[in-house]
Amino acid sequence: MTAETAAGTFRIGGDLEVGRLGFGAMQLPAGPADARAASVAVARRAVELGVTLIDTAHLYGGGANEELLAEALYPYPEELLITTKVGVARSAETGEWGLDGRPEVLREQVDHALRRLRVERIELLQLHRIDPEVDLAEQVGALRELQEAGKVARLGLSEVTAGELARARELVDVASVQNRYSVGDREHEAVLDACAAAGIAFLPWRPVLGAVPPADAAGAPDAGGPQAPYRVIGAVARELGATPVQVALAWLLAHSPVVLPIPGTAKLGHLEENVAAAGVRLEPAHLERLDALSS
């Protein structure tokens, strides 16, 4: 059973069908040579396991991550969606990364992404962050122009509030939102609710936050309180014969039908663990305990 068949599918933008359990490529190193070869192997194994949604971005190595995925997977299987993000750039003066939503920068990054991914059209392009120094209408307007030019098929946003999502939807059709969200971190519940109401795909990044104990500065586990998320998640995992990470991903899949988790890893073992989460079934009593963590 593949990730797609076990977790079900979702139609992004109403027409682009992908498996609900995806893969975030951010952690894949593009070098040196031995690390790059391992990254290529992980990306290929993800597709072998049935993953049909892979997330990358210009920020990840200044496009090096996009080139890595093309090396690993091109020519792409027909069912595979590689989504990328633009809107974060490195300063030529300081070398520091920062938000940059100027239309000319967005257009340039899209052109680079097309070349690096070896495609004529990006099926799903997401604005990595809204640049507060540039009017929102200018940013999404530039993306809409790229869509009208045929370089982009569907548009998404990342790390937005419910209000920002509503304003953007007045200007463009929003097909996806990528916000930080997990069983242990539900700051963006209102955004998820808005996506669910509108049928917008919600791609949580850091989807397993809270599944394992945090470490303090010295590297020792933090004991936390008696209801620390990882304690509850760990107890459920033991009852199911699963891992805490698998329980965290299974909760996301059960929490809302518009949720498409994109866990990332650079290790084959962790990848297979993540994909196997699609087969974990949470009983109502488990869901009740995990849902209660929001309080």
JSON list of N, CA and C in Angstrom, two decimals, residues 12 21 53 59 72 91 105 109 123 130 138-139 142 152-153 156 170 230 242 249:
[
{"chain": "A", "resi": 12, "resn": "ILE", "atom": "N", "xyz": [-6.01, 19.69, -5.37]},
{"chain": "A", "resi": 12, "resn": "ILE", "atom": "CA", "xyz": [-5.57, 21.06, -5.14]},
{"chain": "A", "resi": 12, "resn": "ILE", "atom": "C", "xyz": [-6.13, 21.95, -6.24]},
{"chain": "A", "resi": 21, "resn": "LEU", "atom": "N", "xyz": [-0.34, 12.67, 1.87]},
{"chain": "A", "resi": 21, "resn": "LEU", "atom": "CA", "xyz": [0.89, 12.67, 2.66]},
{"chain": "A", "resi": 21, "resn": "LEU", "atom": "C", "xyz": [2.05, 12.95, 1.72]},
{"chain": "A", "resi": 53, "resn": "LEU", "atom": "N", "xyz": [3.44, 14.47, -3.86]},
{"chain": "A", "resi": 53, "resn": "LEU", "atom": "CA", "xyz": [3.56, 15.90, -3.59]},
{"chain": "A", "resi": 53, "resn": "LEU", "atom": "C", "xyz": [4.90, 16.15, -2.90]},
{"chain": "A", "resi": 59, "resn": "LEU", "atom": "N", "xyz": [14.41, 29.53, -1.54]},
{"chain": "A", "resi": 59, "resn": "LEU", "atom": "CA", "xyz": [15.21, 29.75, -0.34]},
{"chain": "A", "resi": 59, "resn": "LEU", "atom": "C", "xyz": [16.13, 28.58, -0.03]},
{"chain": "A", "resi": 72, "resn": "ALA", "atom": "N", "xyz": [17.24, 14.22, -9.50]},
{"chain": "A", "resi": 72, "resn": "ALA", "atom": "CA", "xyz": [16.77, 12.94, -8.96]},
{"chain": "A", "resi": 72, "resn": "ALA", "atom": "C", "xyz": [15.57, 12.39, -9.71]},
{"chain": "A", "resi": 91, "resn": "SER", "atom": "N", "xyz": [20.47, 39.20, -0.10]},
{"chain": "A", "resi": 91, "resn": "SER", "atom": "CA", "xyz": [20.96, 40.54, -0.39]},
{"chain": "A", "resi": 91, "resn": "SER", "atom": "C", "xyz": [22.32, 40.49, -1.07]},
{"chain": "A", "resi": 105, "resn": "VAL", "atom": "N", "xyz": [11.49, 40.70, -8.55]},
{"chain": "A", "resi": 105, "resn": "VAL", "atom": "CA", "xyz": [12.18, 39.60, -7.90]},
{"chain": "A", "resi": 105, "resn": "VAL", "atom": "C", "xyz": [11.37, 38.32, -8.03]},
{"chain": "A", "resi": 109, "resn": "GLN", "atom": "N", "xyz": [12.65, 34.93, -9.89]},
{"chain": "A", "resi": 109, "resn": "GLN", "atom": "CA", "xyz": [12.75, 33.65, -9.19]},
{"chain": "A", "resi": 109, "resn": "GLN", "atom": "C", "xyz": [11.91, 32.58, -9.88]},
{"chain": "A", "resi": 123, "resn": "GLU", "atom": "N", "xyz": [3.15, 23.93, -11.56]},
{"chain": "A", "resi": 123, "resn": "GLU", "atom": "CA", "xyz": [1.75, 23.59, -11.33]},
{"chain": "A", "resi": 123, "resn": "GLU", "atom": "C", "xyz": [1.20, 24.22, -10.05]},
{"chain": "A", "resi": 130, "resn": "ILE", "atom": "N", "xyz": [4.59, 36.88, 2.90]},
{"chain": "A", "resi": 130, "resn": "ILE", "atom": "CA", "xyz": [4.15, 38.20, 2.44]},
{"chain": "A", "resi": 130, "resn": "ILE", "atom": "C", "xyz": [5.17, 39.23, 2.93]},
{"chain": "A", "resi": 138, "resn": "GLU", "atom": "N", "xyz": [0.45, 44.17, -5.03]},
{"chain": "A", "resi": 138, "resn": "GLU", "atom": "CA", "xyz": [1.57, 44.10, -5.98]},
{"chain": "A", "resi": 138, "resn": "GLU", "atom": "C", "xyz": [2.16, 42.70, -6.02]},
{"chain": "A", "resi": 139, "resn": "GLN", "atom": "N", "xyz": [2.26, 42.08, -4.85]},
{"chain": "A", "resi": 139, "resn": "GLN", "atom": "CA", "xyz": [2.87, 40.75, -4.79]},
{"chain": "A", "resi": 139, "resn": "GLN", "atom": "C", "xyz": [1.98, 39.70, -5.47]},
{"chain": "A", "resi": 142, "resn": "ALA", "atom": "N", "xyz": [1.64, 40.27, -9.25]},
{"chain": "A", "resi": 142, "resn": "ALA", "atom": "CA", "xyz": [2.75, 39.74, -10.05]},
{"chain": "A", "resi": 142, "resn": "ALA", "atom": "C", "xyz": [2.59, 38.25, -10.28]},
{"chain": "A", "resi": 152, "resn": "VAL", "atom": "N", "xyz": [2.70, 29.69, -14.53]},
{"chain": "A", "resi": 152, "resn": "VAL", "atom": "CA", "xyz": [2.22, 29.14, -13.26]},
{"chain": "A", "resi": 152, "resn": "VAL", "atom": "C", "xyz": [0.78, 28.70, -13.45]},
{"chain": "A", "resi": 153, "resn": "ALA", "atom": "N", "xyz": [0.42, 27.55, -12.88]},
{"chain": "A", "resi": 153, "resn": "ALA", "atom": "CA", "xyz": [-0.96, 27.07, -13.01]},
{"chain": "A", "resi": 153, "resn": "ALA", "atom": "C", "xyz": [-1.83, 27.46, -11.81]},
{"chain": "A", "resi": 156, "resn": "GLY", "atom": "N", "xyz": [-0.48, 29.74, -4.33]},
{"chain": "A", "resi": 156, "resn": "GLY", "atom": "CA", "xyz": [-0.66, 29.49, -2.92]},
{"chain": "A", "resi": 156, "resn": "GLY", "atom": "C", "xyz": [0.08, 30.53, -2.09]},
{"chain": "A", "resi": 170, "resn": "GLU", "atom": "N", "xyz": [-9.40, 38.02, -2.40]},
{"chain": "A", "resi": 170, "resn": "GLU", "atom": "CA", "xyz": [-10.11, 39.05, -3.14]},
{"chain": "A", "resi": 170, "resn": "GLU", "atom": "C", "xyz": [-9.41, 39.39, -4.45]},
{"chain": "A", "resi": 230, "resn": "TYR", "atom": "N", "xyz": [4.33, 15.58, 23.87]},
{"chain": "A", "resi": 230, "resn": "TYR", "atom": "CA", "xyz": [5.04, 14.35, 23.53]},
{"chain": "A", "resi": 230, "resn": "TYR", "atom": "C", "xyz": [4.69, 13.21, 24.49]},
{"chain": "A", "resi": 242, "resn": "ALA", "atom": "N", "xyz": [2.91, 2.07, 17.21]},
{"chain": "A", "resi": 242, "resn": "ALA", "atom": "CA", "xyz": [3.43, 3.00, 16.21]},
{"chain": "A", "resi": 242, "resn": "ALA", "atom": "C", "xyz": [4.49, 3.87, 16.86]},
{"chain": "A", "resi": 249, "resn": "LEU", "atom": "N", "xyz": [1.53, 12.52, 12.58]},
{"chain": "A", "resi": 249, "resn": "LEU", "atom": "CA", "xyz": [1.12, 12.64, 11.18]},
{"chain": "A", "resi": 249, "resn": "LEU", "atom": "C", "xyz": [-0.28, 12.07, 10.98]}
]
